[in-house]
XYZ file of N, CA and C in Angstrom:
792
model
N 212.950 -73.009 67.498
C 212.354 -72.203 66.455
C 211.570 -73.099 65.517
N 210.163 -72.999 65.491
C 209.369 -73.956 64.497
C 209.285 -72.985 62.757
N 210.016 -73.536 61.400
C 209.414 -72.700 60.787
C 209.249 -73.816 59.537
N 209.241 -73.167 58.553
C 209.365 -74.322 56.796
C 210.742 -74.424 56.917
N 210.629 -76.196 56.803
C 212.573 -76.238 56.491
C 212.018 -76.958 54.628
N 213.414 -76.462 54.490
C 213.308 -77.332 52.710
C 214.397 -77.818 52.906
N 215.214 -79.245 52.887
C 215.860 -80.143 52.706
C 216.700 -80.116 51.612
N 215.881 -79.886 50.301
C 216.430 -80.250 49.518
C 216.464 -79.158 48.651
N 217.982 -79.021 48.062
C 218.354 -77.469 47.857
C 217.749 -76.794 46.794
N 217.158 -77.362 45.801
C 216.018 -76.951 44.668
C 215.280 -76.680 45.244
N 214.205 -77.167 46.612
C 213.330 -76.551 46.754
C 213.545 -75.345 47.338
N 214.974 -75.352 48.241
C 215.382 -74.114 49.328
C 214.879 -73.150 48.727
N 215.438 -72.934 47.184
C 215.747 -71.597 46.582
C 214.316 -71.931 46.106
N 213.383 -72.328 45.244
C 211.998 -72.082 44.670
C 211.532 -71.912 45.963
N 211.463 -72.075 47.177
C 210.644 -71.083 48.398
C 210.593 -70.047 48.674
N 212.205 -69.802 48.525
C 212.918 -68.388 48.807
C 212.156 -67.424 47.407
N 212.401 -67.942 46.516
C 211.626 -67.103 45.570
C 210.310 -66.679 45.303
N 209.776 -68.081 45.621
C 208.254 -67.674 45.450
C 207.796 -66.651 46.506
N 208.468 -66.789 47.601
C 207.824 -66.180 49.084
C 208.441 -64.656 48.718
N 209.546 -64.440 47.922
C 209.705 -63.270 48.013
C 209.155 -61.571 47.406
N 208.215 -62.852 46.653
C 207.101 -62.015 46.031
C 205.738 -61.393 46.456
N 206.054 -61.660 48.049
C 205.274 -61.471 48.851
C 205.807 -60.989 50.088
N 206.547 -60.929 50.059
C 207.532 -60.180 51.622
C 208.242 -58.966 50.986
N 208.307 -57.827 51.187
C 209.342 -56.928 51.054
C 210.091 -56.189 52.653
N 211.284 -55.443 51.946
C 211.812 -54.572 53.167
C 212.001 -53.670 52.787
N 211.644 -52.457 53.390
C 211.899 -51.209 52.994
C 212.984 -50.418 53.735
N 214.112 -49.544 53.322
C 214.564 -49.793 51.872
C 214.925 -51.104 51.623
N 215.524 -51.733 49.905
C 215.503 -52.683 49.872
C 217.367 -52.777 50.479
N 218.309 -51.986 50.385
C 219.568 -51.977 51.140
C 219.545 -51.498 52.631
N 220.031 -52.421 53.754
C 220.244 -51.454 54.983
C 220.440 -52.951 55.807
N 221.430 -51.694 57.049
C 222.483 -52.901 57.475
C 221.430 -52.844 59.042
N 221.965 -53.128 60.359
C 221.071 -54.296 61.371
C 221.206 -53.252 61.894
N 221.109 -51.909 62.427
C 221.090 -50.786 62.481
C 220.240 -49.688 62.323
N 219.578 -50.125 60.704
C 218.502 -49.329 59.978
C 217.719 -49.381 60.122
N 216.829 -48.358 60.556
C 215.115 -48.753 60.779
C 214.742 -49.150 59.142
N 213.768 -50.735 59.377
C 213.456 -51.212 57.985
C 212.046 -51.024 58.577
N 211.191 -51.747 57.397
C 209.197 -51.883 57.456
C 209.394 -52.675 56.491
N 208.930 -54.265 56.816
C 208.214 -55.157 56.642
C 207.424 -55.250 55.936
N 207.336 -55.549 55.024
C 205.533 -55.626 54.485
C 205.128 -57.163 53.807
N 204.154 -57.538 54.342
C 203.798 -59.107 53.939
C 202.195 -58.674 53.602
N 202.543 -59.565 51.994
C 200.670 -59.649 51.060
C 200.485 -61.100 51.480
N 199.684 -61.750 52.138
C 199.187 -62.884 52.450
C 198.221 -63.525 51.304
N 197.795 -62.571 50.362
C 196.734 -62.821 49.129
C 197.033 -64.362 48.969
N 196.123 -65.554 48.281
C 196.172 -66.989 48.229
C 197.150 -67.324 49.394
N 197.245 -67.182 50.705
C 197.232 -67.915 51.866
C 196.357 -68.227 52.433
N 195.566 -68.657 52.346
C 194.140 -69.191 52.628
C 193.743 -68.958 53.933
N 194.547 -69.430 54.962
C 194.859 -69.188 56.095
C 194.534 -67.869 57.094
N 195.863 -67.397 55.830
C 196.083 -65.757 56.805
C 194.798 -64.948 55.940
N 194.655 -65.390 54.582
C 193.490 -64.484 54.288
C 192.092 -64.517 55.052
N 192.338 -65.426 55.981
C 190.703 -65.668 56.957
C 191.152 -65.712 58.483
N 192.464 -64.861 58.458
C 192.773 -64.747 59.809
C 192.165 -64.025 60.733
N 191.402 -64.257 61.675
C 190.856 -63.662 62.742
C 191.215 -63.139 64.212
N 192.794 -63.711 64.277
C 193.767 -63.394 65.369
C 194.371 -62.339 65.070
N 195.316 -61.848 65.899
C 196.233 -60.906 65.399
C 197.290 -61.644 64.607
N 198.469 -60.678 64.011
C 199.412 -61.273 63.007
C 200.506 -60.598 63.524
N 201.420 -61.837 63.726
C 202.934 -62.002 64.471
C 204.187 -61.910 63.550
N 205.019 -61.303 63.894
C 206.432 -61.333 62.993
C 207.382 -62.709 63.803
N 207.880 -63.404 63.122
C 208.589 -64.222 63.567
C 210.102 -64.299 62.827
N 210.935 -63.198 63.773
C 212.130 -63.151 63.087
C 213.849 -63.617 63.441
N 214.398 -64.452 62.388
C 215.602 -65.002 63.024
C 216.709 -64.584 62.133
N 218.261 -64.752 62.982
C 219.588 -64.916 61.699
C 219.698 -65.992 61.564
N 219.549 -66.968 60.074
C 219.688 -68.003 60.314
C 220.848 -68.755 60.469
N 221.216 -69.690 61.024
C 222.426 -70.129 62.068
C 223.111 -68.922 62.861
N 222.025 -68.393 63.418
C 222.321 -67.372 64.270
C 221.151 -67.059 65.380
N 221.153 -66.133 66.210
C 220.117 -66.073 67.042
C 218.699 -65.577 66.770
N 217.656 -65.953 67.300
C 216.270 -65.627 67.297
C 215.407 -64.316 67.838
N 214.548 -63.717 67.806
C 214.213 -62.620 68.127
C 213.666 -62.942 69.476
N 213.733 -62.351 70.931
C 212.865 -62.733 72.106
C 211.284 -62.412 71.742
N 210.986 -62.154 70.637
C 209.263 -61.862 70.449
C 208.835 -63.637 69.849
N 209.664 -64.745 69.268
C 209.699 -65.823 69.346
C 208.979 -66.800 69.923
N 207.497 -66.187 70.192
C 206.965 -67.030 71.461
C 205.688 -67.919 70.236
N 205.335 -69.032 70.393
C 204.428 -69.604 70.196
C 203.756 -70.574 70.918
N 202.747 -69.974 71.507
C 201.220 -68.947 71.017
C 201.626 -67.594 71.121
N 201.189 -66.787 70.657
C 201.950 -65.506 70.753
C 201.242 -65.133 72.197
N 199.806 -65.315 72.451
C 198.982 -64.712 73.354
C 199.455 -65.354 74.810
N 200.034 -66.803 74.937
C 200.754 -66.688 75.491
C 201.664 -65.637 76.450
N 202.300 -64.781 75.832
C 203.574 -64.084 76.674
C 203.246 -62.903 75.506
N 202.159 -62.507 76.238
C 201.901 -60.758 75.359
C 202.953 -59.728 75.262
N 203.707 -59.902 76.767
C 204.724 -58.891 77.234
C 205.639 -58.881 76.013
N 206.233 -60.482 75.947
C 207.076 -60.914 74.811
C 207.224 -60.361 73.234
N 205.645 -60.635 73.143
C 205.316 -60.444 71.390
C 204.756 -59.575 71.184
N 204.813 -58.140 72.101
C 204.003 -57.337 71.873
C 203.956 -56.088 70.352
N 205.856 -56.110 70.812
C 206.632 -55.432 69.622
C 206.481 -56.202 68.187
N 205.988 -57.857 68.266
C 206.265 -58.597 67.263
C 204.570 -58.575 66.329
N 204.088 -57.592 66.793
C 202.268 -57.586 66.182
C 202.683 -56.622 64.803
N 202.346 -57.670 63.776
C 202.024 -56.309 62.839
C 200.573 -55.441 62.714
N 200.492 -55.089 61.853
C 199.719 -53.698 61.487
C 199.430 -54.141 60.422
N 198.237 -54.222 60.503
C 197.283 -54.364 59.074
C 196.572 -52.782 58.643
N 197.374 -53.072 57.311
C 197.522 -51.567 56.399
C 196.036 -51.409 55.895
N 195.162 -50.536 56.379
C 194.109 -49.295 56.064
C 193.780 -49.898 54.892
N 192.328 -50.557 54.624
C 191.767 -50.647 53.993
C 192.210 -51.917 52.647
N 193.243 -52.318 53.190
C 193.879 -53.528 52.250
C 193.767 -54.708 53.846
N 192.776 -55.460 53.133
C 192.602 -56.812 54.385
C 193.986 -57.984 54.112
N 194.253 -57.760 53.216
C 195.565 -58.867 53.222
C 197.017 -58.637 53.115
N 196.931 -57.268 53.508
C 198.229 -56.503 53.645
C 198.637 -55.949 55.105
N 199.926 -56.783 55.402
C 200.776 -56.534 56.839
C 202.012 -55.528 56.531
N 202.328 -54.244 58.091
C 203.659 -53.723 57.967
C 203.727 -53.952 59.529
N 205.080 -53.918 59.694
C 205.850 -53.640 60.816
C 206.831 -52.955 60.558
N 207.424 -52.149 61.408
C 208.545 -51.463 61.512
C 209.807 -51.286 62.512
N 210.819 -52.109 62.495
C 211.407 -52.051 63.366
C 213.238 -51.675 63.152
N 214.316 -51.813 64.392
C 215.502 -51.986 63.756
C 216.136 -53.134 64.450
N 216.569 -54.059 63.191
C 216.764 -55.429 63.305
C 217.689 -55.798 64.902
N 218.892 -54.970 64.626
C 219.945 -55.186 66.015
C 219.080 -54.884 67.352
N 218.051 -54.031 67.796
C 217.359 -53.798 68.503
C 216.430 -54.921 69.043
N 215.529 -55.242 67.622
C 214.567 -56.038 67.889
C 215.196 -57.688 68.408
N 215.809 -58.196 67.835
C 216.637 -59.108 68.035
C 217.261 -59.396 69.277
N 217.801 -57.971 69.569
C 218.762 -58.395 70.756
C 220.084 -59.056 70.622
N 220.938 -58.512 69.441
C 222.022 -59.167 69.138
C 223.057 -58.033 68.576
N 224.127 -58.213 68.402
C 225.191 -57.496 67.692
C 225.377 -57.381 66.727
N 225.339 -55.792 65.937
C 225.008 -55.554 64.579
C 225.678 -56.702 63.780
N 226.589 -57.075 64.096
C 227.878 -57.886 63.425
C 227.327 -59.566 63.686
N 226.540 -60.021 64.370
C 225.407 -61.298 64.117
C 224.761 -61.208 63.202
N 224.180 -60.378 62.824
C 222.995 -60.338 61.882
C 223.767 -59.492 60.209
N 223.825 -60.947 59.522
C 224.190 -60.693 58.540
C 223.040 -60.997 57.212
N 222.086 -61.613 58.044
C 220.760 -62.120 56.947
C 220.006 -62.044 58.312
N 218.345 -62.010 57.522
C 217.229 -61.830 58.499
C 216.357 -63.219 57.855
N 215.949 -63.815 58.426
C 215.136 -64.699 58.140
C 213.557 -64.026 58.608
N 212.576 -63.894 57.602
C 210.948 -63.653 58.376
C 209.703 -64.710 57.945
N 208.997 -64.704 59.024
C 207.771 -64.929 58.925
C 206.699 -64.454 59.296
N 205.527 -64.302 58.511
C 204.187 -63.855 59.504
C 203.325 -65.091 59.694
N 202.818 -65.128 61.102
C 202.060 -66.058 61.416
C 200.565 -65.636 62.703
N 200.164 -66.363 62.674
C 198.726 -65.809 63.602
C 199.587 -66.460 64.869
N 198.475 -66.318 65.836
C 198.535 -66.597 67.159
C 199.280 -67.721 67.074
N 199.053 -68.973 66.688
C 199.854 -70.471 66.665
C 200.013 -70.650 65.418
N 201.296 -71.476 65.491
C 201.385 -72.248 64.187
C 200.023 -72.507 63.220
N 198.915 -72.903 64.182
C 198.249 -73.276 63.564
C 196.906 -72.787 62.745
N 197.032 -71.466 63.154
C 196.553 -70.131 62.480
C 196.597 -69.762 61.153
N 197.937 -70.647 60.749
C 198.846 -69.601 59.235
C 199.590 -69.611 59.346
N 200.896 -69.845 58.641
C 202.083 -68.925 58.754
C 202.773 -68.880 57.351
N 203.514 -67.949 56.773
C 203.766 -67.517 55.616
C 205.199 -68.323 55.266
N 205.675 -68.728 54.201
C 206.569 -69.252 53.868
C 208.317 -69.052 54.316
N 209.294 -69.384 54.721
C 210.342 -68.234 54.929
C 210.886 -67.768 54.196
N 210.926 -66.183 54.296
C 211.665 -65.367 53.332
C 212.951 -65.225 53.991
N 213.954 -64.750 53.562
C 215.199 -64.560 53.897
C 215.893 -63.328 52.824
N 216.477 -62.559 53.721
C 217.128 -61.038 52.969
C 218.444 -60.862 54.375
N 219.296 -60.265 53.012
C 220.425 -60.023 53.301
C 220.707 -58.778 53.719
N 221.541 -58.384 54.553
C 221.260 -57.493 55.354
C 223.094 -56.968 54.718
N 222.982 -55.307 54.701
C 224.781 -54.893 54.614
C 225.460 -55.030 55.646
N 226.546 -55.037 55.787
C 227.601 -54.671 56.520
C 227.911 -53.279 57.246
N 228.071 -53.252 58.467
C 228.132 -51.966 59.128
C 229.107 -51.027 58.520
N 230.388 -51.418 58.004
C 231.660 -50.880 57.695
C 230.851 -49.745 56.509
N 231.772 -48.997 56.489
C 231.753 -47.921 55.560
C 232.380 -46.573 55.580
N 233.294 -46.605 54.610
C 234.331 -45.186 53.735
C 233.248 -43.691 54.240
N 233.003 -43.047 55.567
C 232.452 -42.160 55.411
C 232.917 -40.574 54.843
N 232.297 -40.010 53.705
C 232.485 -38.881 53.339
C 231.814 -37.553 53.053
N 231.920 -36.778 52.956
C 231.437 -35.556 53.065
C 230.206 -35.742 52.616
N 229.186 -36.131 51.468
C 228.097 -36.283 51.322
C 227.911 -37.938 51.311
N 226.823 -38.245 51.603
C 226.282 -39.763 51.732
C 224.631 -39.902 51.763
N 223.733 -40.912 50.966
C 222.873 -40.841 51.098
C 222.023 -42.671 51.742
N 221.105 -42.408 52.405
C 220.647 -43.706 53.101
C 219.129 -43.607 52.176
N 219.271 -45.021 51.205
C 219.603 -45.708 50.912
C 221.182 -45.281 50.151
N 221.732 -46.218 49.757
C 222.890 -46.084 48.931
C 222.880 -45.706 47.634
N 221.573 -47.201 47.217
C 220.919 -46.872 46.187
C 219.471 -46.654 46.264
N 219.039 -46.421 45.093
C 217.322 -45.616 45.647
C 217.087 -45.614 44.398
N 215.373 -46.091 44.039
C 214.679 -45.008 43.299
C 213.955 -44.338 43.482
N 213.141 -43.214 42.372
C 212.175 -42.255 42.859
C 211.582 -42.362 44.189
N 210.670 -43.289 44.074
C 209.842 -44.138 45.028
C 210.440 -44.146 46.463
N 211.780 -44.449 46.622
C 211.978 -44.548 48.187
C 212.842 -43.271 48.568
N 212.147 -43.155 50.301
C 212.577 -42.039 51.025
C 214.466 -42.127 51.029
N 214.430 -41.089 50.528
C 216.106 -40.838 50.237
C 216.475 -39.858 51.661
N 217.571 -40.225 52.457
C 217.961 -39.101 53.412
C 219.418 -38.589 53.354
N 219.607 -37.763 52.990
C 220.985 -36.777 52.607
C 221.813 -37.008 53.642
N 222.838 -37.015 53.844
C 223.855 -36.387 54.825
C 224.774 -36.034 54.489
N 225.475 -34.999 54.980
C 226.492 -33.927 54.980
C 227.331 -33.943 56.609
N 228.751 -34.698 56.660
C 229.552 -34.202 57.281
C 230.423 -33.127 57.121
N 229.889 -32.418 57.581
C 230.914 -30.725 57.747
C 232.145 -31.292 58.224
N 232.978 -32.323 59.417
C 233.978 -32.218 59.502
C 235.275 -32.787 58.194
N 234.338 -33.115 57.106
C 234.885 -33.463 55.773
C 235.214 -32.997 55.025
N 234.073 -31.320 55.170
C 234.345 -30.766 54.438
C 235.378 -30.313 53.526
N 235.924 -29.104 52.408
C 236.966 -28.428 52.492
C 237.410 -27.412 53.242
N 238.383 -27.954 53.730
C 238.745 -26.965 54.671
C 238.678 -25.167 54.641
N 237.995 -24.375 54.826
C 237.108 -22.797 54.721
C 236.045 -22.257 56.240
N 235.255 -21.986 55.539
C 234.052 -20.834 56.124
C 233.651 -22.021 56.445
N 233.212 -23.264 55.174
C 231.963 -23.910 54.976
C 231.774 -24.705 56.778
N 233.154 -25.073 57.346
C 233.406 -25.970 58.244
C 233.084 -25.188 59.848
N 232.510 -23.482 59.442
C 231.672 -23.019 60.603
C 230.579 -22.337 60.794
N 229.952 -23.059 60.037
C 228.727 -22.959 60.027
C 227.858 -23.488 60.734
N 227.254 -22.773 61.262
C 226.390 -23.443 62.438
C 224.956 -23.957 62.096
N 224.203 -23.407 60.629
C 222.944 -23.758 60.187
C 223.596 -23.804 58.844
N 222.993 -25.878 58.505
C 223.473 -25.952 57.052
C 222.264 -25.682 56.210
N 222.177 -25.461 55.106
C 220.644 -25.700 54.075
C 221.659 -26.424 52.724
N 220.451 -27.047 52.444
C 220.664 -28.021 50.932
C 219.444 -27.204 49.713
N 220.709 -27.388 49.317
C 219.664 -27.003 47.331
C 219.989 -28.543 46.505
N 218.732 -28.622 46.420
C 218.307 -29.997 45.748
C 217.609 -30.021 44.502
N 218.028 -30.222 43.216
C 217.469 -30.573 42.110
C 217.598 -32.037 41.616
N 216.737 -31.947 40.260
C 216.386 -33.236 40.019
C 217.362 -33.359 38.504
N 217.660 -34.568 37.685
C 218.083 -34.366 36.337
C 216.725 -35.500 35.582
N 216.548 -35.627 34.696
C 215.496 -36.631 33.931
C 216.020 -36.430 32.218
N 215.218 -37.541 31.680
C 215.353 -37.507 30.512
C 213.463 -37.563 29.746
N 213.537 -36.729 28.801
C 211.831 -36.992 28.313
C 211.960 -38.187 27.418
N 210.632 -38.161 26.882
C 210.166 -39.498 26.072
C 210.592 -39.421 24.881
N 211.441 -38.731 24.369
C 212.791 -38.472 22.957
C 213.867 -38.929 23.613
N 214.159 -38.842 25.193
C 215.431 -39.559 25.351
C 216.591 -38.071 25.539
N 215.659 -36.902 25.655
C 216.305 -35.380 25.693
C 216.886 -35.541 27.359
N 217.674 -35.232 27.885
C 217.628 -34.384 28.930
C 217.169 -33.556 29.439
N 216.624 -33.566 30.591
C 216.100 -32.293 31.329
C 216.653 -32.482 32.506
N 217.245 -31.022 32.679
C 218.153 -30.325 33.964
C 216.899 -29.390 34.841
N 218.084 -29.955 36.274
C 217.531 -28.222 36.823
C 216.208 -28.421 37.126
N 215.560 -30.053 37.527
C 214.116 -29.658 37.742
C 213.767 -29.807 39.350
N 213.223 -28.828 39.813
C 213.083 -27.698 40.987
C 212.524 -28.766 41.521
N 212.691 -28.208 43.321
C 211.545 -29.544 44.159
C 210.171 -28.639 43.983
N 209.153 -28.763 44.401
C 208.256 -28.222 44.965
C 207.931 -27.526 45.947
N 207.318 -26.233 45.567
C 207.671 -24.802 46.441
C 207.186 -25.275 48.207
N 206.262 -26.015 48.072
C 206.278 -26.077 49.520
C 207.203 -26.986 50.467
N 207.922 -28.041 49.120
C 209.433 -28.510 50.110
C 210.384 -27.900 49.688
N 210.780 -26.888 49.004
C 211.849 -26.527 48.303
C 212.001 -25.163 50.041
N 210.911 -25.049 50.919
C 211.223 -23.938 51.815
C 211.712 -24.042 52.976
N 211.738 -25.936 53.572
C 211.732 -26.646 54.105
C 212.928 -27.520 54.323
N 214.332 -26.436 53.686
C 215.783 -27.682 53.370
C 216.683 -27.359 54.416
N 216.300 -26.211 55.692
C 216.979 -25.942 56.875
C 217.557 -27.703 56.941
N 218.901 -28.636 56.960
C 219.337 -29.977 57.481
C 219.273 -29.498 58.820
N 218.601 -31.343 59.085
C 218.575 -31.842 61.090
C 220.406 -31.617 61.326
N 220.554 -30.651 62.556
C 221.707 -31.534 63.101
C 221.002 -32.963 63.257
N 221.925 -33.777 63.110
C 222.239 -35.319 64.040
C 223.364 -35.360 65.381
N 224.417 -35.087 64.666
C 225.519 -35.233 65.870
C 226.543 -34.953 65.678
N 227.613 -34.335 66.451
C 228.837 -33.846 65.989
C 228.349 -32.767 64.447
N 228.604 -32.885 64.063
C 229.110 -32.332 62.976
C 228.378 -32.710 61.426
N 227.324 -34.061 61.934
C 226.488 -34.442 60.676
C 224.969 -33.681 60.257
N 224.718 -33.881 59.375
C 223.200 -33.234 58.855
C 223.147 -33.846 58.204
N 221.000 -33.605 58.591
C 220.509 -34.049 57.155
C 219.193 -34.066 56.620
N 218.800 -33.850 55.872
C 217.430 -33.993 55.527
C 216.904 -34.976 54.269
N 215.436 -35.618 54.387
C 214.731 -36.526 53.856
C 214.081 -35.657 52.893
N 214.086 -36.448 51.323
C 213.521 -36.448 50.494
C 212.967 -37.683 49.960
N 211.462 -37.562 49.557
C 210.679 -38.544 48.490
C 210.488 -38.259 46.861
N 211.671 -38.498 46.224
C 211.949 -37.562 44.924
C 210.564 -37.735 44.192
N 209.598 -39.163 43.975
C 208.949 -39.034 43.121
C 207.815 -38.265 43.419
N 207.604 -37.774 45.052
C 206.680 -36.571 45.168
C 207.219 -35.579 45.097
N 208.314 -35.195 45.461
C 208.995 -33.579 46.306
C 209.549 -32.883 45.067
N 209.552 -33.530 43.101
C 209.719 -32.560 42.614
C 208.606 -32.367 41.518
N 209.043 -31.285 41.197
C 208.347 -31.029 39.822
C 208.385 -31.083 38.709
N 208.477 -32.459 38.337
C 208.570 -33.041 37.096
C 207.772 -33.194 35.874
N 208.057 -32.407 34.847
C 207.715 -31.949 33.962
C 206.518 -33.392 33.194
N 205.494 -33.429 32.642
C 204.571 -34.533 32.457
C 205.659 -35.535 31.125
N 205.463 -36.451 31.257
C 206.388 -37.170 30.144
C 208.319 -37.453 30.730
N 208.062 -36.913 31.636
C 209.643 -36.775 32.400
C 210.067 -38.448 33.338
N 211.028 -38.598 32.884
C 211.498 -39.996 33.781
C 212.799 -39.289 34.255
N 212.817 -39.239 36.130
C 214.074 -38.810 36.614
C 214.953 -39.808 36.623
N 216.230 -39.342 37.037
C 217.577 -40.224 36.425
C 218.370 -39.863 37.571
N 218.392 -38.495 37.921
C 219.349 -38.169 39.144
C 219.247 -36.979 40.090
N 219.719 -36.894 41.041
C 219.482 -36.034 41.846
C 220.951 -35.351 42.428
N 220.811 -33.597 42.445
C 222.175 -33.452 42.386
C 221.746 -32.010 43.884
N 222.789 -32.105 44.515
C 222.776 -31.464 45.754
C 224.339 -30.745 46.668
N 223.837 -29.717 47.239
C 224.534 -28.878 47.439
C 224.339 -28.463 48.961
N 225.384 -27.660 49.651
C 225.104 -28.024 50.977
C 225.461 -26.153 50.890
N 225.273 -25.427 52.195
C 225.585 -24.096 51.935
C 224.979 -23.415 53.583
N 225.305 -21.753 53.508
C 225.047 -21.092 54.753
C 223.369 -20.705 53.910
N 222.707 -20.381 54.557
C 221.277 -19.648 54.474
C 221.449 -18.844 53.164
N 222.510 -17.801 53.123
C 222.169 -17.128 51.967
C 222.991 -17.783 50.472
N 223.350 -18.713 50.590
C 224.182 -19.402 49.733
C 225.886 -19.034 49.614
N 226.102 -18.303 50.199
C 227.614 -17.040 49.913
C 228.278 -17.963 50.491
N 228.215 -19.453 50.912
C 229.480 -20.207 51.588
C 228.812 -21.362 50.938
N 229.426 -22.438 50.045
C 228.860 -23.335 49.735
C 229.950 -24.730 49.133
N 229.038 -25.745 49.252
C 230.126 -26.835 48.740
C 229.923 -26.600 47.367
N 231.076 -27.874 46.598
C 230.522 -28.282 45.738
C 229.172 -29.066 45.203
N 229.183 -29.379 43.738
C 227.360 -30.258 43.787
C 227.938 -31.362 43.703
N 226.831 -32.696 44.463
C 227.268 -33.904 44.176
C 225.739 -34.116 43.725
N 226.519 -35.434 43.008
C 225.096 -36.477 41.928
C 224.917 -37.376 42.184
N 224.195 -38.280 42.374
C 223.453 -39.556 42.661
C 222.598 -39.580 42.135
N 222.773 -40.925 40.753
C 222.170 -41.742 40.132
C 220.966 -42.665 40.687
N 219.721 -42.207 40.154
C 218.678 -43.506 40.705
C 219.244 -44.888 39.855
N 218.490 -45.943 40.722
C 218.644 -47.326 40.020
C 217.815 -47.277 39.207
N 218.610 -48.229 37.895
C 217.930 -48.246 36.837
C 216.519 -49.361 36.788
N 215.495 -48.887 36.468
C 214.098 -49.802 36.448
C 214.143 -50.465 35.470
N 214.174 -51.713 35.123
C 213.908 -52.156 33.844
C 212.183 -52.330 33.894
C-alpha cells in the first residue's frame, strides 16, 4: 500500500486534521455495513485541480486489510478499480463523490473494519494524491427497539431513515398489521427562543408515509427534514417526533422524539 506516512506523532494528527477539511462521509455516524458517499474538495491541490485522468478511491483499515480496487496505475487492472472511480459532481470541477458500503467494497468482515483510512488519487501516484484522511467507523452491536433511526444522530441536513419493528411492539392490534404508515412532525424554536410545535411535513410528502417493508417484521421510511417540512420563516428545528399506526390511525403506537444535533 503506497500512501503519506507521518512518523512523527504531531504531524500524524495536523494531517489528519488539515485533510479532514476536505474529505467528508456521509452520514457522518455509520458502521462497515452502511451505505456511506465520500466526498473529496481537491481545491489548492494543485495536482488534482489539473487532473486530466480519472480519480481513484484508495481505501484501507489501517493495520488492517486493503480494498482489492488498490491497484496502482489504476488503468492498469480496470476490472480491479472499476468500482474505485469517483464521480466528479456536476458543475463543481474540484469536487469528488463515491458511494459505496465499506464491508462490501473491501472485502472484509464487518468486525475488521473499525476505521477507514481514504485517499483520492489519479491514475498513478504520480498524478496527485490527497492527503490521508482517516474516520472511524461504529460498531455493528446494537440494543434494537421498537423505533430506531439511521443516522443515530442527524441534523436537518441529513437523510434521516425511520424504522419501526412491529415485533417490539406493545403487545395489541398494532403487532397485525400488515400496512404500517408514520405521522411525522417537526418541533423548532423561533428567533425569541419560543417554541413551535406540530410543524407539518409538506403536503406532497406528508401523502407519501405508506413505511417500506424491509424484512420480517421491520419498516421504514426516509426523510430530509430540512426539505420535507414546513417550517415557518425565522424557525430553527430542534426535533422530530413520530408515530407509527394502521392507514386510518384507529391502531397506533405511542410518539417518539429525536433530538437533532446541536449546531454550534
Amino acid at each position: 500500500m503506497r500512501k503519506i506516512l507521518y512518523t512523527i506523532i504531531p504531524l500524524l494528527f495536523f494531517g489528519i486534521v488539515a485533510h479532514s477539511q476536505t474529505v467528508t462521509i456521509s452520514p457522518r455516524n455509520f458502521t462497515a455495513v452502511d451505505e456511506i458517499t465520500i466526498t473529496v474538495d481537491v481545491t489548492g491541490n494543485t495536482a488534482l485541480e489539473n487532473l486530466t485522468t480519472d480519480a481513484y478511491l484508495w481505501l484501507w483499515v489501517p493495520g488492517g486489510p486493503g480494498a482489492p480496487s488498490n491497484v496502482s496505475p489504476a488503468a492498469s487492472n480496470a476490472n480491479a478499480t472499476a468500482q474505485a472511480k469517483f464521480t466528479k459532481v456536476e458543475g463543481e470541477e474540484n469536487l469528488y463523490t463515491i458511494t459505496l458500503v465499506p464491508a462490501t467494497f473491501i472485502g472484509a468482515s464487518p468486525a475488521e473494519i473499525t476505521q477507514l483510512g481514504v485517499i483520492l488519487k489519479g491514475n498513478d501516484w504520480s498524478n496527485g494524491q490527497t492527503a490521508d484522511a482517516l474516520f472511524d467507523v461504529d460498531p455493528l452491536e446494537f440494543v434494537d427497539r421498537v423505533n430506531r433511526t439511521f443516522p443515530d444522530d442527524f441534523v436537518p441536513e441529513d437523510v434521516v431513515t425511520i424504522f419501526f419493528n412491529q415485533a417490539l411492539a406493545d403487545a395489541g392490534p398494532i403487532q397485525d398489521i400488515e400496512q404500517i404508515y408514520a405521522t411525522i412532525t417537526a418541533t423548532g424554536v423561533d428567533e425569541s427562543g419560543t417554541e413551535v410545535a406540530d410543524i407539518p411535513l409538506k403536503n406532497q410528502y406528508a401523502e407519501a408515509l405508506q413505511m417500506k417493508h424491509e424484512v420480517a417484521q421491520i419498516y421504514s421510511t426516509s426523510i430530509l427534514p430540512a426539505v420535507y417540512f414546513e417550517v415557518p420563516a425565522g424557525v430553527r428545528l430542534t426535533a422530530i417526533s413520530y408515530s407509527f399506526h394502521n392507514q386510518d390511525g384507529s391502531i397506533t403506537t405511542p410518539t417518539f422524539t429525536d433530538e437533532f444535533l446541536t449546531q454550534e
